[in-house]
mmCIF file of C-alpha atoms in Angstrom:
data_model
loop_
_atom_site.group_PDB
_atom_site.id
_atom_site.type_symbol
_atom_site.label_atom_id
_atom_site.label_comp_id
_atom_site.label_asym_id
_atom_site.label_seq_id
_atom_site.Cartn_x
_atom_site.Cartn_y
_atom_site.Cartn_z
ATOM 1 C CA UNK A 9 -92.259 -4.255 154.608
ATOM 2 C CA UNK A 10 -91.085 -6.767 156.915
ATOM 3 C CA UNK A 11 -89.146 -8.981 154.735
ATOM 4 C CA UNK A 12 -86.677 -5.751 154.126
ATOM 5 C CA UNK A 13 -83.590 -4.598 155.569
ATOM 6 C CA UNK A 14 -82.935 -1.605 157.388
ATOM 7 C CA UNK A 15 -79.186 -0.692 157.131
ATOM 8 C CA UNK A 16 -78.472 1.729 160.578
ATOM 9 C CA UNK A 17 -75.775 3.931 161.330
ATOM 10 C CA UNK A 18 -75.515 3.914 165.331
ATOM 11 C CA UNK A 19 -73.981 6.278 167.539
ATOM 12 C CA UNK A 20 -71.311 3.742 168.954
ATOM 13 C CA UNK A 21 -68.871 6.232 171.345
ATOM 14 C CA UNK A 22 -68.197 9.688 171.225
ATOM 15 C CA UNK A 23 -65.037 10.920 169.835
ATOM 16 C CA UNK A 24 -62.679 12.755 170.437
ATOM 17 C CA UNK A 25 -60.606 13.943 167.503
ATOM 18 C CA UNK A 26 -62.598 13.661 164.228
ATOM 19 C CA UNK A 27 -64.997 10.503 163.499
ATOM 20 C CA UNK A 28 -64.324 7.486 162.495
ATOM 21 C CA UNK A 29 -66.034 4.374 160.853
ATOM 22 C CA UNK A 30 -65.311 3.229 164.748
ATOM 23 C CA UNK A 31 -67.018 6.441 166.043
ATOM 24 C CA UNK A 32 -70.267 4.228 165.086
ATOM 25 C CA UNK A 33 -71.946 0.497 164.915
ATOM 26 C CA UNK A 34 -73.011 -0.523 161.480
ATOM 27 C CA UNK A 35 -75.839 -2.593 161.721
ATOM 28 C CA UNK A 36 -78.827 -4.524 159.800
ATOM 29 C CA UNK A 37 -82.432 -4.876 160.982
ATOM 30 C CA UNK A 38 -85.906 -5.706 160.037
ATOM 31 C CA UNK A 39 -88.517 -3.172 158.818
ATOM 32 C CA UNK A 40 -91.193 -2.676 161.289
ATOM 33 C CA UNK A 41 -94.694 -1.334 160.563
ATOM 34 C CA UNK A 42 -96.316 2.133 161.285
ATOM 35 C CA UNK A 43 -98.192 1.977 164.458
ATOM 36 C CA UNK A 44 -100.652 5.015 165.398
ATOM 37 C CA UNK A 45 -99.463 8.023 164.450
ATOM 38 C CA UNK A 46 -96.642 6.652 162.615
ATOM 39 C CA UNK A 47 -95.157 6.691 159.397
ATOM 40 C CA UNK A 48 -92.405 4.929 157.335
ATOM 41 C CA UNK A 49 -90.560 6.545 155.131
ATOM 42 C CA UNK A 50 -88.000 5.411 152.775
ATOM 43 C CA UNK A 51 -85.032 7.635 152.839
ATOM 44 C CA UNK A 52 -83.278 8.636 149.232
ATOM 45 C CA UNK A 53 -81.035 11.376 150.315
ATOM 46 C CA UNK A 54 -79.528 12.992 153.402
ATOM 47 C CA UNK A 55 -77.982 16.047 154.448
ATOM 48 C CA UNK A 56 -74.561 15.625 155.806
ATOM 49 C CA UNK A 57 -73.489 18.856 157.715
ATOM 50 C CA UNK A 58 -70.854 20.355 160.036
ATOM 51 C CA UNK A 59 -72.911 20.051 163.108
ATOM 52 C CA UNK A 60 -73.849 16.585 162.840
ATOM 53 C CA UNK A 61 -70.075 16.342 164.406
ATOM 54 C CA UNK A 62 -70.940 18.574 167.880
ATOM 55 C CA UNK A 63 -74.212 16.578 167.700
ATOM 56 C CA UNK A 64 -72.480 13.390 168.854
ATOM 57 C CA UNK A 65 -70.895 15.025 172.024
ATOM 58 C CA UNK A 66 -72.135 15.169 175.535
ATOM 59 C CA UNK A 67 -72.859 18.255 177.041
ATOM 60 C CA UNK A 68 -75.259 21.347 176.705
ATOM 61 C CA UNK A 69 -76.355 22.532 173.288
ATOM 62 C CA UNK A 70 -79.080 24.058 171.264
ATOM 63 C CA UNK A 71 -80.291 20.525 170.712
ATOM 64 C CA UNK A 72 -79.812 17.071 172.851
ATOM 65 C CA UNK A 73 -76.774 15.206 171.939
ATOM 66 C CA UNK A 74 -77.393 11.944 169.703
ATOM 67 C CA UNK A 75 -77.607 9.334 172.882
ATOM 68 C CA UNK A 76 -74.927 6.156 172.545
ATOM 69 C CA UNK A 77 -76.638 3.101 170.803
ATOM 70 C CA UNK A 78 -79.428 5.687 169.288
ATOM 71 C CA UNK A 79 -78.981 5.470 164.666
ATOM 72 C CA UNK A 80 -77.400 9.177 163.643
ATOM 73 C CA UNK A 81 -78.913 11.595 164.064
ATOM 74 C CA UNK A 82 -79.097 13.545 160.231
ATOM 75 C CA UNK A 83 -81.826 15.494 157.647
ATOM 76 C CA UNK A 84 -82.876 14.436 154.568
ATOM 77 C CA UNK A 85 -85.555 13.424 152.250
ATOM 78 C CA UNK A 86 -87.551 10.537 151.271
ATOM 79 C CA UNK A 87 -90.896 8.666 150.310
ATOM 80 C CA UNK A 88 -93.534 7.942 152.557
ATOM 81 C CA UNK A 89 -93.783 3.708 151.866
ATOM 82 C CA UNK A 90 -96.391 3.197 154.762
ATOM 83 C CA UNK A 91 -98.493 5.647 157.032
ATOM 84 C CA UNK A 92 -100.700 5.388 160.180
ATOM 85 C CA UNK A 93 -100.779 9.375 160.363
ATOM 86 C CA UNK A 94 -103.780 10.951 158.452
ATOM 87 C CA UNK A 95 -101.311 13.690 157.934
ATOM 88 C CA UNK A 96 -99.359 11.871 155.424
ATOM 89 C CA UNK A 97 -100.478 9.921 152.777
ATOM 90 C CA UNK A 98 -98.359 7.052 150.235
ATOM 91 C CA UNK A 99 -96.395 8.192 148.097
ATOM 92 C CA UNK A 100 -95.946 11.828 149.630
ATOM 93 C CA UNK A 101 -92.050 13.285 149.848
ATOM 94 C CA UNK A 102 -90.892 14.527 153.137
ATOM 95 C CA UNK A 103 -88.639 16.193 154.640
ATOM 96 C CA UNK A 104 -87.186 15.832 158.270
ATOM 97 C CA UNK A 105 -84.628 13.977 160.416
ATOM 98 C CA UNK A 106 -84.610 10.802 158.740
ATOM 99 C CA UNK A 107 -81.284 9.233 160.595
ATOM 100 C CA UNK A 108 -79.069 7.450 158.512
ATOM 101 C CA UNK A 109 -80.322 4.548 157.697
ATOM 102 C CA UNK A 110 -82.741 3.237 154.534
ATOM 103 C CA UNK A 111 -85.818 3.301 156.407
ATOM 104 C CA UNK A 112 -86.890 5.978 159.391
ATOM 105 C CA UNK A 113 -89.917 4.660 161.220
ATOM 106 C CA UNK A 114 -91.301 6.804 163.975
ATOM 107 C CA UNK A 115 -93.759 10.337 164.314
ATOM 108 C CA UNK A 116 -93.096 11.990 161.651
ATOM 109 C CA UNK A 117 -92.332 15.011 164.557
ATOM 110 C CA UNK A 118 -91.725 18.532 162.663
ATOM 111 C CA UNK A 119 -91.449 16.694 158.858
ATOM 112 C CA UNK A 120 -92.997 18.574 156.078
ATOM 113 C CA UNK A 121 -94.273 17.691 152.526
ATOM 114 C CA UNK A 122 -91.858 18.873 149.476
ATOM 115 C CA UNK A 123 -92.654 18.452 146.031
ATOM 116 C CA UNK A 124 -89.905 16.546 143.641
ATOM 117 C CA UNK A 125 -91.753 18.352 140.587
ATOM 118 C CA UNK A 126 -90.929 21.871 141.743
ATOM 119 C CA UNK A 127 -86.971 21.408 142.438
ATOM 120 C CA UNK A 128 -84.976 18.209 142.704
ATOM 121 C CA UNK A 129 -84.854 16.412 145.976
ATOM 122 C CA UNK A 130 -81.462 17.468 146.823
ATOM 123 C CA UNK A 131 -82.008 21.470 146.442
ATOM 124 C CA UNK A 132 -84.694 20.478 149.347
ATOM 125 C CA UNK A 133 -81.316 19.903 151.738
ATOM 126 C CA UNK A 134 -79.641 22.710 150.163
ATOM 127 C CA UNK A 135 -81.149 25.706 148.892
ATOM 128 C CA UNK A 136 -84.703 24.949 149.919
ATOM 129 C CA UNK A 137 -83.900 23.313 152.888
ATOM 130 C CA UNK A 138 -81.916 23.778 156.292
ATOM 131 C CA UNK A 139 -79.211 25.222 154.510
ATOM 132 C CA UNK A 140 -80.487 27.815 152.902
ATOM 133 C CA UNK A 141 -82.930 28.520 155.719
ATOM 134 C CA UNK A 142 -79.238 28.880 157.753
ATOM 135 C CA UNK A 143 -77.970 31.418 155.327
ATOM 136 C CA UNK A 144 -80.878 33.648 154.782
ATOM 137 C CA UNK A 145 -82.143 33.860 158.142
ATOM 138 C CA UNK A 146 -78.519 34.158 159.752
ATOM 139 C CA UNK A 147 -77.071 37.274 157.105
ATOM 140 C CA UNK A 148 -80.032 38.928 156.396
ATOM 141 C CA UNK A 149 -81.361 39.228 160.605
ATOM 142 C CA UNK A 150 -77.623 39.001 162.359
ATOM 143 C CA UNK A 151 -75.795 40.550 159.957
ATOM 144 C CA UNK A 152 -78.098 42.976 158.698
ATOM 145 C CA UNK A 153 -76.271 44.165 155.236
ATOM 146 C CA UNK A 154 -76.961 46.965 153.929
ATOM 147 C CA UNK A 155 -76.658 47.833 150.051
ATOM 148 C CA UNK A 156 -72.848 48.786 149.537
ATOM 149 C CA UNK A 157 -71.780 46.879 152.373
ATOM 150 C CA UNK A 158 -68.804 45.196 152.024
ATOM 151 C CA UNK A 159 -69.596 41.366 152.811
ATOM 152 C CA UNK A 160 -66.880 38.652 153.826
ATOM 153 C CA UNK A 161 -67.772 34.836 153.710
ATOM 154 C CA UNK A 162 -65.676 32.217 155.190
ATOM 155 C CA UNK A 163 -66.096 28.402 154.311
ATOM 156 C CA UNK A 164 -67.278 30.167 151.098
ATOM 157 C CA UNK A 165 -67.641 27.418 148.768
ATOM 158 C CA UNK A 166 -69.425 25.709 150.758
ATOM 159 C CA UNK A 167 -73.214 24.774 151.257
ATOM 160 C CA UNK A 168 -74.171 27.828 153.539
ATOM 161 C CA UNK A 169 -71.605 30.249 152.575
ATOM 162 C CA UNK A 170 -71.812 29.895 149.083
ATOM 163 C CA UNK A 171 -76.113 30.981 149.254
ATOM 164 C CA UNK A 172 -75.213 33.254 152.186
ATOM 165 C CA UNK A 173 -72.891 35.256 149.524
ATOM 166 C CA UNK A 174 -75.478 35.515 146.708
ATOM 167 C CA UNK A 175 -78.033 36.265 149.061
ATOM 168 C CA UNK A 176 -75.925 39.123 149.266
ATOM 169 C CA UNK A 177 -75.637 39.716 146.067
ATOM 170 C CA UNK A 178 -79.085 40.353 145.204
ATOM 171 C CA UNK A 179 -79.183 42.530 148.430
ATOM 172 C CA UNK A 180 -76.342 44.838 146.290
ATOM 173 C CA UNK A 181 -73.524 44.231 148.533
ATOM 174 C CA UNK A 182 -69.277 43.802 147.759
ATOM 175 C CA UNK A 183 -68.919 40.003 148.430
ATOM 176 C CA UNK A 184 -65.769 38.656 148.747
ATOM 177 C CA UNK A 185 -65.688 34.940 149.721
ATOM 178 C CA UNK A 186 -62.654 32.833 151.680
ATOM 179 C CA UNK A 187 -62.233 29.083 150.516
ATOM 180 C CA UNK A 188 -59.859 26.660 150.082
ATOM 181 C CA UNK A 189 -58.072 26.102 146.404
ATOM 182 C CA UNK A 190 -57.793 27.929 143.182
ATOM 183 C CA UNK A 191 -61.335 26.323 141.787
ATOM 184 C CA UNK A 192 -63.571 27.239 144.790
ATOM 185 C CA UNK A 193 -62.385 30.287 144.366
ATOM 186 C CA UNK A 194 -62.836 30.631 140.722
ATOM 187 C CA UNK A 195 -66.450 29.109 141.352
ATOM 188 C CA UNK A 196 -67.321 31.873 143.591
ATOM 189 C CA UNK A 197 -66.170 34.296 140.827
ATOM 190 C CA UNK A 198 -67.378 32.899 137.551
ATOM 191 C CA UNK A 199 -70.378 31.197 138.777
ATOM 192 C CA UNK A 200 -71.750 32.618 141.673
ATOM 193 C CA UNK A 201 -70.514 36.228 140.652
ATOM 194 C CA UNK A 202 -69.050 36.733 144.002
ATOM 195 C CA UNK A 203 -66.897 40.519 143.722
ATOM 196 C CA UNK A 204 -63.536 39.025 144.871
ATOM 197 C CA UNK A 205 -62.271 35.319 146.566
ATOM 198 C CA UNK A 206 -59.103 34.707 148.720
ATOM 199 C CA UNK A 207 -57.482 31.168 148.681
ATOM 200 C CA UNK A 208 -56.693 30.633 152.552
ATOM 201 C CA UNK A 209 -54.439 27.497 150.870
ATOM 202 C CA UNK A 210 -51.999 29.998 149.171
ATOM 203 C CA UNK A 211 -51.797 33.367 150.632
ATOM 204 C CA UNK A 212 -52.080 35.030 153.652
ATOM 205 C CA UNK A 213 -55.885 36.062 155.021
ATOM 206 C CA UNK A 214 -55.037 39.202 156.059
ATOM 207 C CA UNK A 215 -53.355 40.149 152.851
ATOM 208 C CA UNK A 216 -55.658 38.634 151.271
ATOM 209 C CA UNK A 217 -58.376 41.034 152.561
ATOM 210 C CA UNK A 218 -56.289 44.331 152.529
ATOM 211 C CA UNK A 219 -56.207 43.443 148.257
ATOM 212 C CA UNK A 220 -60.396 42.629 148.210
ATOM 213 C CA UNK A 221 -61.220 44.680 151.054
ATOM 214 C CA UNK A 222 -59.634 48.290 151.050
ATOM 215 C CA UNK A 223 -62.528 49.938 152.762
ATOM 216 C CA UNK A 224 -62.539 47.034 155.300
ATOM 217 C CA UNK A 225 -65.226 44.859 156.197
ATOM 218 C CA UNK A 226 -68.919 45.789 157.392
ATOM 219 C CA UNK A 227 -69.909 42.302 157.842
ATOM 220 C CA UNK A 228 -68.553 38.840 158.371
ATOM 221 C CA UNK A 229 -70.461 35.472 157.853
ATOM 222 C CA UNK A 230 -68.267 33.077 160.053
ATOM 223 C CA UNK A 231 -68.415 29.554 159.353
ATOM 224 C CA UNK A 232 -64.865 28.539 160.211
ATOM 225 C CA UNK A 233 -63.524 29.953 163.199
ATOM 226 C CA UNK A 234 -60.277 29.921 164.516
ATOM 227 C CA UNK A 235 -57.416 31.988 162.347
ATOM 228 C CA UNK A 236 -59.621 33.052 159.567
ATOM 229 C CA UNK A 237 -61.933 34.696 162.096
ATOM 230 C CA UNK A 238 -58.616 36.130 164.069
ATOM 231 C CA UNK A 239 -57.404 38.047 160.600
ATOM 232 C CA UNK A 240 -60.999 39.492 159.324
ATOM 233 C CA UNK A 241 -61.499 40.494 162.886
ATOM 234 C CA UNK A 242 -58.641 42.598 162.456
ATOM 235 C CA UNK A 243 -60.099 44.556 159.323
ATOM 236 C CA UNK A 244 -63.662 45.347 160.460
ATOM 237 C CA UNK A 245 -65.476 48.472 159.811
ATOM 238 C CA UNK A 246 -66.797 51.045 162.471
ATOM 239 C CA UNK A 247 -69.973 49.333 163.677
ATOM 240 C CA UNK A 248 -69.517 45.698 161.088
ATOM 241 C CA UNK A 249 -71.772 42.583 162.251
ATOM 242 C CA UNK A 250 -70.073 39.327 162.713
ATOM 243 C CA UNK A 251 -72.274 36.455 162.622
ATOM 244 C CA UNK A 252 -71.256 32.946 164.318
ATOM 245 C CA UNK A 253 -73.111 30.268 162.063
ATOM 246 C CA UNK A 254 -70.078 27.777 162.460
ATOM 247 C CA UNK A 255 -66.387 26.759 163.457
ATOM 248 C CA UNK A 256 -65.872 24.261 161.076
ATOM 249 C CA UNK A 257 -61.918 24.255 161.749
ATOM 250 C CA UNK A 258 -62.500 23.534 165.829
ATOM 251 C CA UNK A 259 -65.107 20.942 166.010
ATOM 252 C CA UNK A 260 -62.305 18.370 166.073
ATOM 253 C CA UNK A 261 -60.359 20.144 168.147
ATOM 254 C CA UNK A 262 -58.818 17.465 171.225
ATOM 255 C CA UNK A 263 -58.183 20.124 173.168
ATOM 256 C CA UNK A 264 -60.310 23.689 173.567
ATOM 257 C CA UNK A 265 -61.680 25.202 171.447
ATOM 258 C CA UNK A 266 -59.403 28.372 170.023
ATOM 259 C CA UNK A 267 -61.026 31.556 170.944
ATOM 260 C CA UNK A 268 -60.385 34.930 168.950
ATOM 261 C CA UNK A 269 -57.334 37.151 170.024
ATOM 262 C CA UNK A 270 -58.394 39.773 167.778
ATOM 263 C CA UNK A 271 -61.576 40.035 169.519
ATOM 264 C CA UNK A 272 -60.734 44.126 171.214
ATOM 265 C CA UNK A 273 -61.871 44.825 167.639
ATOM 266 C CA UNK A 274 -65.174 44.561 168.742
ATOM 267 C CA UNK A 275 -64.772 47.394 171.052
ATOM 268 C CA UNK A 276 -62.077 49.876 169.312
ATOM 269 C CA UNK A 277 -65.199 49.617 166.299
ATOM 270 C CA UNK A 278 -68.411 49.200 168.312
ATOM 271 C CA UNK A 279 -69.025 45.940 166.537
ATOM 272 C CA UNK A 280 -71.073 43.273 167.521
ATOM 273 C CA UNK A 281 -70.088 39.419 167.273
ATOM 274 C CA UNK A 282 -73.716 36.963 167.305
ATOM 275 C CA UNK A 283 -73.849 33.534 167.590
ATOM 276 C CA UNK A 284 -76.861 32.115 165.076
ATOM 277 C CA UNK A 285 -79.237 28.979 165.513
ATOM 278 C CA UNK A 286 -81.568 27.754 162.288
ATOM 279 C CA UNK A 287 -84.427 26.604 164.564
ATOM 280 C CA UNK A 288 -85.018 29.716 166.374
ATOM 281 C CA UNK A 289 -86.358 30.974 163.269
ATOM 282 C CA UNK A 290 -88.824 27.925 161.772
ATOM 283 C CA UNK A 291 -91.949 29.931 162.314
ATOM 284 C CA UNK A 292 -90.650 31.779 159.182
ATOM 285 C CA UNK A 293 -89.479 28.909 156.837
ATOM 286 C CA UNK A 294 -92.243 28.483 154.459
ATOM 287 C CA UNK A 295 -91.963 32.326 153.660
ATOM 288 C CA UNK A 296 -88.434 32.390 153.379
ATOM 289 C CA UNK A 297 -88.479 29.144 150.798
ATOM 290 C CA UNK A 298 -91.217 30.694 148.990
ATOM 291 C CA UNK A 299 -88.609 33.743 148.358
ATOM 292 C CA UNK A 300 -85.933 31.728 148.086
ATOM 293 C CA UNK A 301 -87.613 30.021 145.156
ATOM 294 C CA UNK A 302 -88.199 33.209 143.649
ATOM 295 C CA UNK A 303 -84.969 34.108 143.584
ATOM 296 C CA UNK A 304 -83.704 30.442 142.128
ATOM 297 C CA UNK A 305 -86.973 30.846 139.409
ATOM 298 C CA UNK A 306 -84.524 34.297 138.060
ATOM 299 C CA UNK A 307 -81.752 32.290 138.188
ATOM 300 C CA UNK A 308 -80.357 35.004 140.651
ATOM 301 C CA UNK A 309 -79.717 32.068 142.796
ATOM 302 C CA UNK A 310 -77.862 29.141 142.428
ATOM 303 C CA UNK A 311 -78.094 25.718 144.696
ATOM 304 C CA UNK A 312 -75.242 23.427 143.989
ATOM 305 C CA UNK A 313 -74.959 19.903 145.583
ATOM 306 C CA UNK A 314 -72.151 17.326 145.819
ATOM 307 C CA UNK A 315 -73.935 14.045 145.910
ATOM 308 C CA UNK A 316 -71.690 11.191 147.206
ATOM 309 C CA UNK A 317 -73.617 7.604 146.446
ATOM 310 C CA UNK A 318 -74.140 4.726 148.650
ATOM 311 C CA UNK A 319 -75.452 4.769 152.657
ATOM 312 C CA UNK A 320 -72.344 2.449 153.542
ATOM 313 C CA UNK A 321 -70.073 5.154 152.338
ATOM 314 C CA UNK A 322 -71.767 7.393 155.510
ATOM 315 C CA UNK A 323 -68.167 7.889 157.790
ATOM 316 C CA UNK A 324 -65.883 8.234 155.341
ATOM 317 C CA UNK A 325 -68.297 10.720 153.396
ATOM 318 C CA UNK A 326 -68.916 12.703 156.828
ATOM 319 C CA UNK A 327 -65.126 13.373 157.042
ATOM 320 C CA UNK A 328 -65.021 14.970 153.423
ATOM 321 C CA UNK A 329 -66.100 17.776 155.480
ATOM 322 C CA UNK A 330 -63.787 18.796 157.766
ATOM 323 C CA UNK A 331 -60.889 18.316 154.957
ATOM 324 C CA UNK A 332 -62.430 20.574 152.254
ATOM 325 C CA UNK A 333 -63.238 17.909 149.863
ATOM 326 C CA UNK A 334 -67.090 18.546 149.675
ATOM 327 C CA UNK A 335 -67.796 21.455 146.949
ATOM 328 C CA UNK A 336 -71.437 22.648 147.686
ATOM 329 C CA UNK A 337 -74.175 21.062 149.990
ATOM 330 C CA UNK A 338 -73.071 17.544 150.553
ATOM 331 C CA UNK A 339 -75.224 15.379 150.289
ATOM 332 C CA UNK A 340 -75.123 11.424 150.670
ATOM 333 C CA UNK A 341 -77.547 9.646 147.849
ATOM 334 C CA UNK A 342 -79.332 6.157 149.524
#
């Protein structure tokens, strides 16, 4: 493999603001060799998410920031090319942090083996991956629904919400979803069979939620922050769940973050607001996928991916976050 090129994505500086192609070095290297216990892996898609941006800040987190000069730090999938780990073998698919680059070399520390005949590789970074680990684990333990519960989704559209929302679905719950333009919205309706969908672009939240919401809201799956989670704040239920899984709208925030004024709601309705992390919960991954699966295999649940082509695209992709372009897991082919 030496006579290859490794295209890297380094962590130049941290930002502040949103990132930029300056927010990292681009850079070209040779492909190295396994040594013991290692394994190379050629990378064919990764995962581009929301918290790859509070990744690349300094400070105390649920994970290590990405260190300065270290390739970006990002999931995906790929095909083991070379191996010195008896655990993996040539030729097997794995999944794992991968960085983004063509090539990860390294121990192939908490990877695991997926199979491109049961789904697609990309459904392995959506549905059957971290994503869809996120929204099971983080509705169905945090917020707890209960059938007939009405269930609010922010950032609906989007990779975790829209799972998060069928999940509830199947668990016989009102969903009502909040995204951005008339076709997420119609997406959440006509595809996804979501019970109602408010477009944040063009009308008020809060009216918004007294029109798909008149018996208020019993739980909230937050991945947005900021005003959205000010105005369903103010409709919650006697004893409703909010669950924290992101704050999409304050990660580029120059100056502190926005907190909720609405938050007294907690205590007028005894209501609980938890913050949610994916890895606390890996022990139970394989039998979560495995139900997951099930659920996909009924066609009860659908895993849609926006696949963006080319590893040089990587910044410029990244950002289609944070404006609302992406529509469903996003996902950046190599």
């Amino acid at each position: 493999m030496t006579n290859q090129t490794n295209r890297q994505f380094l962590l130049a500086k941290r930002p502040v603001g949103a990132a930029t192609r300056e927010t990292f070095t681009f850079q070209e290297v040779p492909v190295g060799e396994p040594a013991a216990g290692q394994i190379l892996v050629k990378n064919e898609y990764l995962s581009l998410d929301p918290a790859m941006r509070g990744w690349m800040n300094e400070g105390k987190s649920y994970i290590p920031p990405v260190a300065i000069g270290e390739v970006m730090r990002a999931l995906g999938v790929g095909k083991v090319v070379a191996s010195n780990n008896p655990g993996f073998a040539v030729g097997d698919y794995v999944n794992g942090a991968l960085g983004v680059q063509d090539f990860f070399l390294g121990e192939p520390r908490g990877f695991y083996k997926v199979d491109p005949k049961l789904a697609p590789l990309p459904v392995y970074l959506s549905a059957l991956g971290m994503t869809g680990m996120t929204a099971y684990f983080a509705l169905l333990d945090v917020g707890a629904p209960k059938a007939g519960d009405t269930v609010v989704l922010s950032g609906a559209a989007g990779a975790v919400g829209s799972i998060a929302g069928q999940i509830a679905k199947i668990k016989g719950c009102r969903v009502v979803g909040i995204a951005g333009g008339a076709d997420k919205c119609k997406f959440l309706i006509d595809e996804l069979g979501f019970d109602g969908a408010i477009d944040y672009k063009s009308e008020e939240v809060v009216a918004g939620l007294k029109r798909e919401c008149p018996k208020g809201v019993d739980v909230y799956f937050d991945n947005v922050g900021g005003d959205i989670l000010d105005a369903v704040l103010s409709r919650l239920n006697m004893k409703a769940r909010v669950v924290i899984c992101g704050a999409i709208s304050q990660y580029n925030n120059k100056e502190a973050v926005k907190g909720p004024a609405n938050y007294l709601s907690l205590l007028i309705n005894r209501a609980r607001m938890e913050g949610f992390v994916v890895m606390d919960y890996a022990a139970q991954f394989a039998t979560a996928a495995q139900e997951m699966a099930g659920w996909m295999a009924k066609g009860q649940l659908k895993s849609k991916e926006h696949i963006v082509e080319g590893l040089e695209t990587f910044p410029e992709t990244l950002m289609k976050l944070f404006s609302g372009e992406n529509f469903g897991k996003l996902v950046l082919k190599i």
